[in-house]
Coordinates of C-alpha atoms and ligand atoms in Angstrom, one line a residue:
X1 CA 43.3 -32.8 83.7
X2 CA 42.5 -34.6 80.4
X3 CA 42.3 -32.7 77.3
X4 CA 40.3 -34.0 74.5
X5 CA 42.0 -33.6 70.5
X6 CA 40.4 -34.7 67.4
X7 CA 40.2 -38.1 65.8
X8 CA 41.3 -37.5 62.2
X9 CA 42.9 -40.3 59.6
X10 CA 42.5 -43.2 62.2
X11 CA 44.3 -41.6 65.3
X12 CA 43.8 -38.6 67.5
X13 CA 45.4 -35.4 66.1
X14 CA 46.1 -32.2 67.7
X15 CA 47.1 -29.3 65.3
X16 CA 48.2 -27.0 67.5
X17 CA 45.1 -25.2 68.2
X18 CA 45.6 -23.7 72.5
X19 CA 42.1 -22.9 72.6
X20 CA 40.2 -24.6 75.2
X21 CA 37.0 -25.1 76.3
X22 CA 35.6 -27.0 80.0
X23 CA 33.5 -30.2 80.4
X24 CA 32.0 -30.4 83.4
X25 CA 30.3 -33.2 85.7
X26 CA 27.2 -31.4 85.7
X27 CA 26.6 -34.1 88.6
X28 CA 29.1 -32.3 90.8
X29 CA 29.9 -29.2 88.9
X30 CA 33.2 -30.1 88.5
X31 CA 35.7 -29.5 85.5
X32 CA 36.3 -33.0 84.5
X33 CA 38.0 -32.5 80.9
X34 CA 38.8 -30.1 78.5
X35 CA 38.4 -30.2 74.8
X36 CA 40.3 -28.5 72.1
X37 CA 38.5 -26.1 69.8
X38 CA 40.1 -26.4 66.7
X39 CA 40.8 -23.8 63.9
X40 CA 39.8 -23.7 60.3
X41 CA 43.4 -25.1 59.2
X42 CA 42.6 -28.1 61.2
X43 CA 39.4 -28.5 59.5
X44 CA 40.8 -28.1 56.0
X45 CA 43.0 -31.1 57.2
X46 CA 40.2 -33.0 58.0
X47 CA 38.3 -32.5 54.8
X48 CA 41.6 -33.2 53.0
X49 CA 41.9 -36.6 54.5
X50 CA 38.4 -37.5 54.0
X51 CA 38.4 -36.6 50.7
X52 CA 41.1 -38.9 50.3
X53 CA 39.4 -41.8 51.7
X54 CA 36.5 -41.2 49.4
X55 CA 37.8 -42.6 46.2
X56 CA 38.2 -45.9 48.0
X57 CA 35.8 -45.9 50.3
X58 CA 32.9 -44.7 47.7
X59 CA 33.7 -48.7 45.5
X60 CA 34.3 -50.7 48.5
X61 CA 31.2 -52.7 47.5
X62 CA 28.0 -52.0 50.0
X63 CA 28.0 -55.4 51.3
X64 CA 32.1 -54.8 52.6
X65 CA 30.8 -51.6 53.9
X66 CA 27.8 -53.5 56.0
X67 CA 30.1 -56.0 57.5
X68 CA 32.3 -53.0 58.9
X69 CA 29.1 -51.8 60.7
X70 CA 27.3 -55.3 61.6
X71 CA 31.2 -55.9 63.2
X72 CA 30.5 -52.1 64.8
X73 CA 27.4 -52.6 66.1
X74 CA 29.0 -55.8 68.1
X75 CA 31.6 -53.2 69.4
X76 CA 28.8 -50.4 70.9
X77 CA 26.9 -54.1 72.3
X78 CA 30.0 -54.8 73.9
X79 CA 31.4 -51.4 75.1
X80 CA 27.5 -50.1 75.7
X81 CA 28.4 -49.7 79.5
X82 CA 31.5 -47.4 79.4
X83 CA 29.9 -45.4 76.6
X84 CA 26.0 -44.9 78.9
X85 CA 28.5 -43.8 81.6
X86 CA 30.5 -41.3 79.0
X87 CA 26.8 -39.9 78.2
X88 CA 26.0 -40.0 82.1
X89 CA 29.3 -38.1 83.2
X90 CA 29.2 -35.2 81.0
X91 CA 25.1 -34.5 79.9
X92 CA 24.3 -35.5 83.6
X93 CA 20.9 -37.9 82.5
X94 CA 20.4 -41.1 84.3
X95 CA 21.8 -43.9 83.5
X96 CA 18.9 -46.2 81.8
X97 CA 18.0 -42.9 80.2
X98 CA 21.3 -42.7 78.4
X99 CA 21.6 -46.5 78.1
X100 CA 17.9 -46.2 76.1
X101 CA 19.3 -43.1 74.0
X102 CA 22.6 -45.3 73.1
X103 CA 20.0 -48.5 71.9
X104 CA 17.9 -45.7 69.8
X105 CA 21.3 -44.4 68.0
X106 CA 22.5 -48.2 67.6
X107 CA 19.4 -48.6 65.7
X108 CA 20.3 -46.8 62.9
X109 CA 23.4 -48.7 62.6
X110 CA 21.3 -51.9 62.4
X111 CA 19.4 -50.2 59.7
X112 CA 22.3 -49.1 57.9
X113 CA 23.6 -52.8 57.7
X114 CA 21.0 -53.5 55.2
X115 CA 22.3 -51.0 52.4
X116 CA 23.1 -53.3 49.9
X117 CA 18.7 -54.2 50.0
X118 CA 18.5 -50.2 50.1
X119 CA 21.0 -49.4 47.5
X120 CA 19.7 -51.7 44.7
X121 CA 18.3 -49.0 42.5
X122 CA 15.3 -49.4 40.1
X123 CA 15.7 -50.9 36.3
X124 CA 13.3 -51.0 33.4
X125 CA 14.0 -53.2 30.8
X126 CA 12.7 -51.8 26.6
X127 CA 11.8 -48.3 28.2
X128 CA 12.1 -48.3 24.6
X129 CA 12.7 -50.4 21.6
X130 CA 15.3 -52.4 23.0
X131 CA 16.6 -49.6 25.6
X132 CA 17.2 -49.9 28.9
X133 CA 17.2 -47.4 31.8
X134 CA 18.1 -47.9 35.2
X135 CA 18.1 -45.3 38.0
X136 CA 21.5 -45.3 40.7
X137 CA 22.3 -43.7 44.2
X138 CA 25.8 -42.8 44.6
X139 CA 27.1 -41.1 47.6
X140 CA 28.1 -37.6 47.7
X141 CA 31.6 -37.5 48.7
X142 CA 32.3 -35.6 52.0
X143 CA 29.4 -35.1 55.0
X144 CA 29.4 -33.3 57.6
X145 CA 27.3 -33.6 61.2
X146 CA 26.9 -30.7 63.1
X147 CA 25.4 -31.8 66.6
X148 CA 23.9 -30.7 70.1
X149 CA 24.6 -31.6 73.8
X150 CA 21.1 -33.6 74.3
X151 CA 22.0 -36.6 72.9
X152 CA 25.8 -37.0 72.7
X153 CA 25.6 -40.2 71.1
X154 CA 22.0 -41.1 69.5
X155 CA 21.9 -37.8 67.2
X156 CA 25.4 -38.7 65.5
X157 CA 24.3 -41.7 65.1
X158 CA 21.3 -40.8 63.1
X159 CA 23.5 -39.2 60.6
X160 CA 27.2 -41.0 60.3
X161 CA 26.4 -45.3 60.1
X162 CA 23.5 -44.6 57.2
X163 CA 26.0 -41.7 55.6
X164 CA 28.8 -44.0 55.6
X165 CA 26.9 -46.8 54.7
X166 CA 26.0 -45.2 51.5
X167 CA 29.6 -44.6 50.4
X168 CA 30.8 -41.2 52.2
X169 CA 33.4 -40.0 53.8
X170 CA 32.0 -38.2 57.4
X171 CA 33.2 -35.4 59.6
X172 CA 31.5 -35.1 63.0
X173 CA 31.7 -32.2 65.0
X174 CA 29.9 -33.0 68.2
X175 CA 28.5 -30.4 71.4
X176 CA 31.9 -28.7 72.9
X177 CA 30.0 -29.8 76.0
X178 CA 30.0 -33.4 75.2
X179 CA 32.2 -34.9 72.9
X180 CA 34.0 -37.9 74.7
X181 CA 31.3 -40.2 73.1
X182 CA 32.3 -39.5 69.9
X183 CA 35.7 -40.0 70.4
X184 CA 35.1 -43.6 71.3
X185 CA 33.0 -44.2 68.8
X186 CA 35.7 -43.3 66.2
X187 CA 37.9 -45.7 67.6
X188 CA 35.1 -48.4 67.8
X189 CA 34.4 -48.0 64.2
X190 CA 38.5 -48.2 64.0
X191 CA 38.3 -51.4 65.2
X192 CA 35.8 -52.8 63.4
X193 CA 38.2 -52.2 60.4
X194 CA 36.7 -49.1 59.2
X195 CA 39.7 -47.7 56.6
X196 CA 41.6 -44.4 58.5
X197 CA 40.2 -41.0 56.9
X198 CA 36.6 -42.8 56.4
X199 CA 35.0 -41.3 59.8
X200 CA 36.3 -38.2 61.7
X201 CA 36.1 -36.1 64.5
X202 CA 36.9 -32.7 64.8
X203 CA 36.2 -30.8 67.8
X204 CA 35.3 -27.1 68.1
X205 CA 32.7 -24.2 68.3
X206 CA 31.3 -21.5 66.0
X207 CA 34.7 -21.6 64.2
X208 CA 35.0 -25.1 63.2
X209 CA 31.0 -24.9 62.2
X210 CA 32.3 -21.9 59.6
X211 CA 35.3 -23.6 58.7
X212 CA 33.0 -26.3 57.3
X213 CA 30.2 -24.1 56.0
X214 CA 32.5 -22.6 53.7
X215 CA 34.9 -25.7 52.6
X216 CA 34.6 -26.1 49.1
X217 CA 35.1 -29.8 49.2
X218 CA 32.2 -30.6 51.9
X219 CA 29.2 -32.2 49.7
X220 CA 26.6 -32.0 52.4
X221 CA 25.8 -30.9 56.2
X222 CA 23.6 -32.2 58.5
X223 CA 22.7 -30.1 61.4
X224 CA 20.9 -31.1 64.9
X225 CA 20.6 -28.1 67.2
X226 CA 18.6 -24.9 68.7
X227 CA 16.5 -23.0 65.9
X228 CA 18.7 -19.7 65.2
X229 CA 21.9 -21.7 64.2
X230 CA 19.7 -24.0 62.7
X231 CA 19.0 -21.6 60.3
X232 CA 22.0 -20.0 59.8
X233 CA 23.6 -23.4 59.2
X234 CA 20.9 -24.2 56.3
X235 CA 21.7 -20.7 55.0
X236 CA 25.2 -20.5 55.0
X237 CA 25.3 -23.9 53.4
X238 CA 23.1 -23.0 50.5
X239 CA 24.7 -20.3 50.1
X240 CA 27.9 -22.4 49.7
X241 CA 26.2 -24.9 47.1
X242 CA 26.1 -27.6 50.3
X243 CA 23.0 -30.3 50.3
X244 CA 21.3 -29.1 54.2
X245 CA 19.1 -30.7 56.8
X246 CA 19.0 -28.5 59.6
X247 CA 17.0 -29.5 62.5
X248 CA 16.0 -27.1 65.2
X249 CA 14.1 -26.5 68.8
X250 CA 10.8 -27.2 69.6
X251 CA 7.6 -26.8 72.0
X252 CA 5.9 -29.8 71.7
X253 CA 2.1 -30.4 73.2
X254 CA 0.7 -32.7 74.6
X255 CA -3.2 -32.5 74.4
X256 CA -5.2 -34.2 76.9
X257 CA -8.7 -34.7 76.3
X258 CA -11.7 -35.0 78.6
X259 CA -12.5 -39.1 77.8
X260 CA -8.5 -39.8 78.2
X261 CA -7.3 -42.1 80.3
X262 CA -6.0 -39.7 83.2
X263 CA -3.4 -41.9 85.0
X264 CA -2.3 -42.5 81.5
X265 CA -1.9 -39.4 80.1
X266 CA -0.4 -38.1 83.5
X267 CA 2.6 -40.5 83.6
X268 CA 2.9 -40.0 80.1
X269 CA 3.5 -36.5 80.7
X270 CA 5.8 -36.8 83.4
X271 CA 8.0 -38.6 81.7
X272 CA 7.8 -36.9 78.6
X273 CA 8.6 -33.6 80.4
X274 CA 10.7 -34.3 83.4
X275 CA 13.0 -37.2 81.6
X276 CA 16.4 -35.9 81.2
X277 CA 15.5 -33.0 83.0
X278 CA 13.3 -31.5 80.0
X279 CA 16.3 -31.6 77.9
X280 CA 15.1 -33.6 74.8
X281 CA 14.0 -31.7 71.5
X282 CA 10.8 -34.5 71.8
X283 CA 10.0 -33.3 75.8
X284 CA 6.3 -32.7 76.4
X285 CA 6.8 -29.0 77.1
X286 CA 2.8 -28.3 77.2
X287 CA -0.3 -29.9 78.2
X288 CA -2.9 -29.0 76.8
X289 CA -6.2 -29.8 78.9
X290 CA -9.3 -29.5 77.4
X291 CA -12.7 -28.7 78.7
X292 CA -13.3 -30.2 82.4
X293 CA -10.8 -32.1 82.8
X294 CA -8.1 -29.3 83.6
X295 CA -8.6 -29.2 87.7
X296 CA -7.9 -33.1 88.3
X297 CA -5.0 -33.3 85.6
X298 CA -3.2 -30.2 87.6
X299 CA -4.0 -31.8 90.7
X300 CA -2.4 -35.4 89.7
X301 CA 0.6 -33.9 87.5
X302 CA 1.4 -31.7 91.0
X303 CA 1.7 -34.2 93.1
X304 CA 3.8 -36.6 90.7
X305 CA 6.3 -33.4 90.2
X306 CA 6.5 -32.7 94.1
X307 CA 7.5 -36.6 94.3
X308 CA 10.5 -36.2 91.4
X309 CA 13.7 -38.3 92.6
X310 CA 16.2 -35.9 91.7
X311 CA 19.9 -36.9 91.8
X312 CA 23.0 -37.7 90.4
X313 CA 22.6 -40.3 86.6
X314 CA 24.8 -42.7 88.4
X315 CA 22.5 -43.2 91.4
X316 CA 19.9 -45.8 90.5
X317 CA 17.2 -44.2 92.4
X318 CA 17.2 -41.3 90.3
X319 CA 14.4 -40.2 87.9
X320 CA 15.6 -36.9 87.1
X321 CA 19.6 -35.3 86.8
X322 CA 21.2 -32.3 86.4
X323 CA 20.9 -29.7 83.8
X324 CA 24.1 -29.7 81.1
X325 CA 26.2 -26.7 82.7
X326 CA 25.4 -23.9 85.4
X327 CA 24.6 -21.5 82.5
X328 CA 22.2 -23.6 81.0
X329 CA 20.6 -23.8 84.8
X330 CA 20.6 -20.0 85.2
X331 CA 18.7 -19.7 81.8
X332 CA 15.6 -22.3 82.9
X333 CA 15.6 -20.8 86.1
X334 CA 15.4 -17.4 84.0
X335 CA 12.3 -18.5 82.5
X336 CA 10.6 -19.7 85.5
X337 CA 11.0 -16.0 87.3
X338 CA 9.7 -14.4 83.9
X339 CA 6.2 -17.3 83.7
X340 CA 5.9 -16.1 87.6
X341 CA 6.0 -12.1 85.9
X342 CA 4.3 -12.6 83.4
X343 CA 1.5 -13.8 85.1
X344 CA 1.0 -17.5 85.0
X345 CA 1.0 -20.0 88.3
X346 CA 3.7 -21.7 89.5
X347 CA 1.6 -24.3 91.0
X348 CA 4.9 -26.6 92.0
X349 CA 8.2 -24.7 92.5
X350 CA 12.1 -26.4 91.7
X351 CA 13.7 -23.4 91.6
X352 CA 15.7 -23.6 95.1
X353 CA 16.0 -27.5 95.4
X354 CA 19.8 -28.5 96.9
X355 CA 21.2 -31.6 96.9
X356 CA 23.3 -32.6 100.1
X357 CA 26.6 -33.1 98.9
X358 CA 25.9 -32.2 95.6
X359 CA 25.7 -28.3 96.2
X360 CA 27.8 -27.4 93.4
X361 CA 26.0 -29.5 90.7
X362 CA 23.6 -28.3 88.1
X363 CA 20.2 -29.4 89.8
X364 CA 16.7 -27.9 89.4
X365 CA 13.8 -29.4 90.5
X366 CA 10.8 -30.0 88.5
X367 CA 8.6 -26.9 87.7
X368 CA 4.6 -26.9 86.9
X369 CA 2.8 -23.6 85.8
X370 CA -0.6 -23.5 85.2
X371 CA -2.9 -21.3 83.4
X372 CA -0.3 -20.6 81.0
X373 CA -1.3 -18.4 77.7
X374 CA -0.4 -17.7 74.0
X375 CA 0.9 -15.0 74.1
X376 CA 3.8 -15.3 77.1
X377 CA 7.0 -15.8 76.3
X378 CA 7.3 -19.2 78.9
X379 CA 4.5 -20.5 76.4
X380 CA 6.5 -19.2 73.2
X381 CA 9.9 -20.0 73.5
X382 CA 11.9 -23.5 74.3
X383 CA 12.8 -23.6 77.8
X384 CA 14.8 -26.6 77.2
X385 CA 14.7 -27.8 81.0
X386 CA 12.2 -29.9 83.3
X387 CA 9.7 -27.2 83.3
X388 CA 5.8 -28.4 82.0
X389 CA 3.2 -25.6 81.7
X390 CA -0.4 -26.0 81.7
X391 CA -2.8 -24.5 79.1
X392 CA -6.3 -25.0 79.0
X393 CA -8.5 -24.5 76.0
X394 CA -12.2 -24.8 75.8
X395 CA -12.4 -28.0 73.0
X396 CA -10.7 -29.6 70.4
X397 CA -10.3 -27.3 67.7
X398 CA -8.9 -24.9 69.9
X399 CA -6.4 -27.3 70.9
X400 CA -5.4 -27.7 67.4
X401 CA -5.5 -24.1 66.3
X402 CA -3.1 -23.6 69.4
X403 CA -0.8 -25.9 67.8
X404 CA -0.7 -25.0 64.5
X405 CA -0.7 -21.9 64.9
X406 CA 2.9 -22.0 67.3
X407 CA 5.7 -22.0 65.9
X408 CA 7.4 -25.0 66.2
X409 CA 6.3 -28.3 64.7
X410 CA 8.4 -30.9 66.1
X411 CA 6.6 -33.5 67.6
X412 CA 2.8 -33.9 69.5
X413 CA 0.5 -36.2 71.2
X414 CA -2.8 -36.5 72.0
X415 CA -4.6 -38.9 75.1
X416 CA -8.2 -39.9 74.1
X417 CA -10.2 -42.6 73.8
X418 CA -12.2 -41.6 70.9
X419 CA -10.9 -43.0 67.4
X420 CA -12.3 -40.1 65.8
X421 CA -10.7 -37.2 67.5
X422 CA -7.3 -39.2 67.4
X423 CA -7.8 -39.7 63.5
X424 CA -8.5 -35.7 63.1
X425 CA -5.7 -34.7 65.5
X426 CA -3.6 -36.7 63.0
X427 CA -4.8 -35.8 59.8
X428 CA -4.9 -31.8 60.8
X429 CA -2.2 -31.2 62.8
X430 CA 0.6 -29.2 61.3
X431 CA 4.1 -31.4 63.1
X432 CA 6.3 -33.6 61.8
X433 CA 6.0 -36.5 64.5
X434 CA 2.6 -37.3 66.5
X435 CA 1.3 -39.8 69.1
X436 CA -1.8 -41.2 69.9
X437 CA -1.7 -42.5 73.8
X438 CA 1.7 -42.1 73.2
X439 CA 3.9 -39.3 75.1
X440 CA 7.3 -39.4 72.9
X441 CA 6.6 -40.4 69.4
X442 CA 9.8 -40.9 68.1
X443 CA 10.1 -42.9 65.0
X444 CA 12.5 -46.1 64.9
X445 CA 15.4 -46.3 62.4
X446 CA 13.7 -47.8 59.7
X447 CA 10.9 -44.4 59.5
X448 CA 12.4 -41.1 59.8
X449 CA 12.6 -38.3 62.5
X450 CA 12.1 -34.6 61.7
X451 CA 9.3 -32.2 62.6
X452 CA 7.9 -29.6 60.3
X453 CA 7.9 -25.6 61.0
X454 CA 11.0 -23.7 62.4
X455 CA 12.0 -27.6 63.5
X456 CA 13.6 -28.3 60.6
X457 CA 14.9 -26.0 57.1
X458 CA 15.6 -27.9 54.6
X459 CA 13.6 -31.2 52.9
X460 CA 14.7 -34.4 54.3
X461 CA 14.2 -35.9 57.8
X462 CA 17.0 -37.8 59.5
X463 CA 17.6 -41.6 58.8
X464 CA 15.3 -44.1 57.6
X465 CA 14.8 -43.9 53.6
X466 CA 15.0 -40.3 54.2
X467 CA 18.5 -40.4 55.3
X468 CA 19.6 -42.5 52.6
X469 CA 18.1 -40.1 49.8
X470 CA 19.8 -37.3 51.4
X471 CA 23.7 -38.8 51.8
X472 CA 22.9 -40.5 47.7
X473 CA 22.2 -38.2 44.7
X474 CA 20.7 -40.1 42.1
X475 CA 21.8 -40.7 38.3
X476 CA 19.6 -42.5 35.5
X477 CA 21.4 -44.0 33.0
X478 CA 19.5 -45.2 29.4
X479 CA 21.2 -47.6 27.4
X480 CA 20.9 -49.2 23.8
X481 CA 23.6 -51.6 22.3
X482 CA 24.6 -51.5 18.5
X483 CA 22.5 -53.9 16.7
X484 CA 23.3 -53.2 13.4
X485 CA 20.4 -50.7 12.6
X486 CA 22.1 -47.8 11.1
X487 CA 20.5 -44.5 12.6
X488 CA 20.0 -41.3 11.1
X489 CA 20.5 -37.9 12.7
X490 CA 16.9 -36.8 15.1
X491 CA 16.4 -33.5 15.2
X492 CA 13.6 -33.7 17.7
X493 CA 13.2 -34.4 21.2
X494 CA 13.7 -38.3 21.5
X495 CA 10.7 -40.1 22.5
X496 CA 10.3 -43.7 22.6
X497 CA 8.5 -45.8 20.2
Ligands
NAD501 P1 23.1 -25.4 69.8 O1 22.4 -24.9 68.7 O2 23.6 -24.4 70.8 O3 24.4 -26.2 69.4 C1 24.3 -27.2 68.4 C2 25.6 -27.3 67.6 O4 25.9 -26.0 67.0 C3 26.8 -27.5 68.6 O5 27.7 -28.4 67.9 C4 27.5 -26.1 68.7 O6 28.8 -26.2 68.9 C5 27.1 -25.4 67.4 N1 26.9 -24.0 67.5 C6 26.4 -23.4 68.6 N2 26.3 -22.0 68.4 C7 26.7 -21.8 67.1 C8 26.8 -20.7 66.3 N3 26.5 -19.5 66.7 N4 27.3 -20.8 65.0 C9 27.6 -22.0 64.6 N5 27.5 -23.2 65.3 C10 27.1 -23.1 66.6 O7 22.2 -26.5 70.5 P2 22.4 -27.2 71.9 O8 22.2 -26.3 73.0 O9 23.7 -28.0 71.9 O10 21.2 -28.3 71.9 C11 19.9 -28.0 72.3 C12 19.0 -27.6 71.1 O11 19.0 -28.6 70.1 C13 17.6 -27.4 71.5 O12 17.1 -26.3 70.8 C14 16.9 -28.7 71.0 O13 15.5 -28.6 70.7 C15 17.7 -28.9 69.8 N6 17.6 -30.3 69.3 C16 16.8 -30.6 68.3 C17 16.6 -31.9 67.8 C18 15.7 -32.2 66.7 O14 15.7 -33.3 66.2 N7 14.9 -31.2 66.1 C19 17.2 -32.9 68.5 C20 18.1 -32.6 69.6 C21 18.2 -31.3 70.0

């Protein structure tokens, strides 16, 4: 059995720690690996060694920094096979799923290989009589990235290539469920001459999340994960005088209106729900069907769910995979028994789909309720798994009020053919990311992700400009040189002239 250790100082380190946790094959249920859960020691080694690293790292000059990651982003090109399979073997998506998820992370590294352009900084020349003033981002010292199962390699990568790029020193501690990815990124970045101590990796659970919370020497945390440790992680850091983006869950909507484009909005949906099994903080959780048009989009999104290929990532024929571990399984199936309680219809049923000669892995088939309402919990809470419900309001501005008033605020859509409902939906809605005709709007590198709500505590979204204000703090600096004017003491508050 292989057991996973930490990547600290350029080389995998194991201090010692026997605590253990499994990672399964979710395609087979099978313990494939286990990972080490380190201790706080382990992380005060870590922070130790980055913090080392910083004072050269922090004036290598941005343009040495960029050709590390332009030579990095040749390495995850390269190795992008072995590392979609890494994602496919332990989440359980499908293989051009992770493959698309690995091209959406690598973005950010292409992004972060223009920091020089993005570092330059602002300058006035005679912002007084022959003053100058010019305004500077320099990087914090040492990050951290806190991160969840779903996306073992594109959610690091939203944080570490733009963090690093800027001059930091990172510590990643990825999902316990998930963390081989990481590991080979390390050693990719290793290789791409990245100095040791620069990026690390420090596996764990609740422990190694405190550990870092209360570290005196961590500058800043970014967190990607459910809501409730969302906010404790953006309250524990404040609380420890930490800079704090912490993303959380979401229920996002997709509202389909009655001039929409049906087979559109349809496919749109069942991608947006059913991909990687519903396991995406950006799934289409609910449709929202207004006015007539309710009956015939039920109808069509039944008989596309009935027809999901479910199977192991690795098999090409597969649309949907697993679910991440059998727990995770028993709590989506949880939720579908409580919708079927509490009242709404369960117009297509997954719960007892089995896979020949995969009995033991984590399948569930896809699930559609309909006549779903605001006030049941299925409608309330994230389900997190490929589970769509249905609700159907009587216009527009109920649609909207439904979605404000949730919540969550992560991400939306809406299917319509009229400019003028799309440009309202925009303007009003109250969530961070929103498509028009389009089913997953998530932003490229070069905007920024985050969603507004109990999706996100703190003030910056993830990459983009937004990513580089948060891992910079900025210093102005005003200038004069002697000129042989002899000043006398001011007594009042300097203004220019
Ligand atoms: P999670 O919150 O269970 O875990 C996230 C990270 O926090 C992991 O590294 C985990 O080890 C750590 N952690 C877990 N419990 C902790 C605790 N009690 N104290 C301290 N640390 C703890 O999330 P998950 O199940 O891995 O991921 C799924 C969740 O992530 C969903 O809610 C999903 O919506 C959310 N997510 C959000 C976004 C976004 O951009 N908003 C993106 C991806 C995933």
């Amino acid at each position: 059995m292989k057991n996973i250790f930490h990547f600290i100082g350029g080389k995998e380190f194991s201090g010692g720690s026997d605590r253990f946790s499994n990672i399964y094959n979710p395609a087979t249920g099978e313990v494939q690996a286990k990972v080490n859960l380190a201790t706080s020691s382990e992380v005060d080694h870590a922070v130790n060694i980055a913090l080392k690293a910083f004072q050269e790292w922090s004036n290598t000059p941005p343009i040495s920094r960029a050709r590390i990651l332009f030579k990095f982003k040749e390495l995850i090109e390269k190795n992008s096979d072995t590392l979609t399979k890494l994602i496919v073997s332990e989440h359980g998506k499908v293989y051009d799923d992770a493959k698309g998820s690995l091209t959406r992370g690598l973005e950010v590294v292409e992004f972060s290989c223009g920091i020089p352009h993005l570092l330059k900084g602002e300058f006035t020349e005679n912002v007084g009589k022959n003053v100058d003033s010019w305004s500077i981002r320099q990087p914090l010292g040492v990050c951290a990235g806190i991160t969840p199962f779903n996306f073992p390699a594109m959610v690091p990568m939203w944080m570490f290539p733009i963090s690093i790029a800027c001059g930091n020193t990172f510590i990643l501690k990825p999902s316990e469920k998930d963390p081989s990815c990481s590991m080979m990124l390390a050693d990719l970045l290793k290789q791409a001459g990245l100095p040791d101590g620069v990026f690390n990796v420090i596996n764990g659970d609740k422990d190694v999340v405190d550990a870092i919370l209360t570290h005196k020497d961590v500058s800043a945390i970014s967190f990607v994960g459910s809501t409730g440790v969302a906010k404790y992680i953006y309250e524990n850091a404040a609380k420890n005088e930490k800079r704090v983006q912490a993303l959380g869950g979401a229920k996002n909507h997709c509202v389909v209106m009655p001039d929409a484009d049906i087979d559109q909005a349809v496919n749109g949906l069942i991608g947006a729900a059913y991909g990687s099994a519903g396991e995406r903080c950006m799934a289409q959780s609910v449709a929202v069907a207004v006015g007539k048009i309710g009956d015939e989009l039920v109808k069509k999104l039944a008989q596309k769910v009935e027809a999901l290929k479910v199977g192991p990532g690795m098999d090409k024929t597969s649309e949907m995979g697993p679910l991440v571990t059998k727990e995770h399984l028993e709590r989506v199936r949880g939720y579908v028994d409580l919708g079927v309680k509490e009242g709404a219809e369960l117009i297509v049923d997954g719960r007892e789909l089995k896979l020949q000669g995969y009995e033991n892995g984590f399948y569930f088939g896809g699930c559609l309720f309909d006549k779903v309402t605001d006030n049941m919990k299925i409608y309330k809470e994230e389900i997190f798994g490929p589970v769509l419900s249905v609700v159907r309001v009587n216009d527009f501005n109920s649609a909207v009020d439904l979605i404000n008033n949730h919540e969550y605020g992560n991400g939306t859509s809406i299917f319509t053919r009229d400019g003028d409902s799309a440009r309202t939906f925009s303007n009003r809605i109250k969530v961070g990311m929103v498509g028009v005709n389009i089913p997953i709007p998530v932003p490229m590198a070069f905007h920024s992700f985050g969603g507004w709500k109990r999706s996100l505590f703190g003030d910056h979204h993830m990459h983009g400009l937004e990513g580089v204000r948060f891992y910079t703090k900025l210093k102005t600096v005003t200038s004069r040189w002697p000129s042989g004017i002899k000043d006398n003491p001011e007594f009042i508050m300097p203004t220019m002239k």
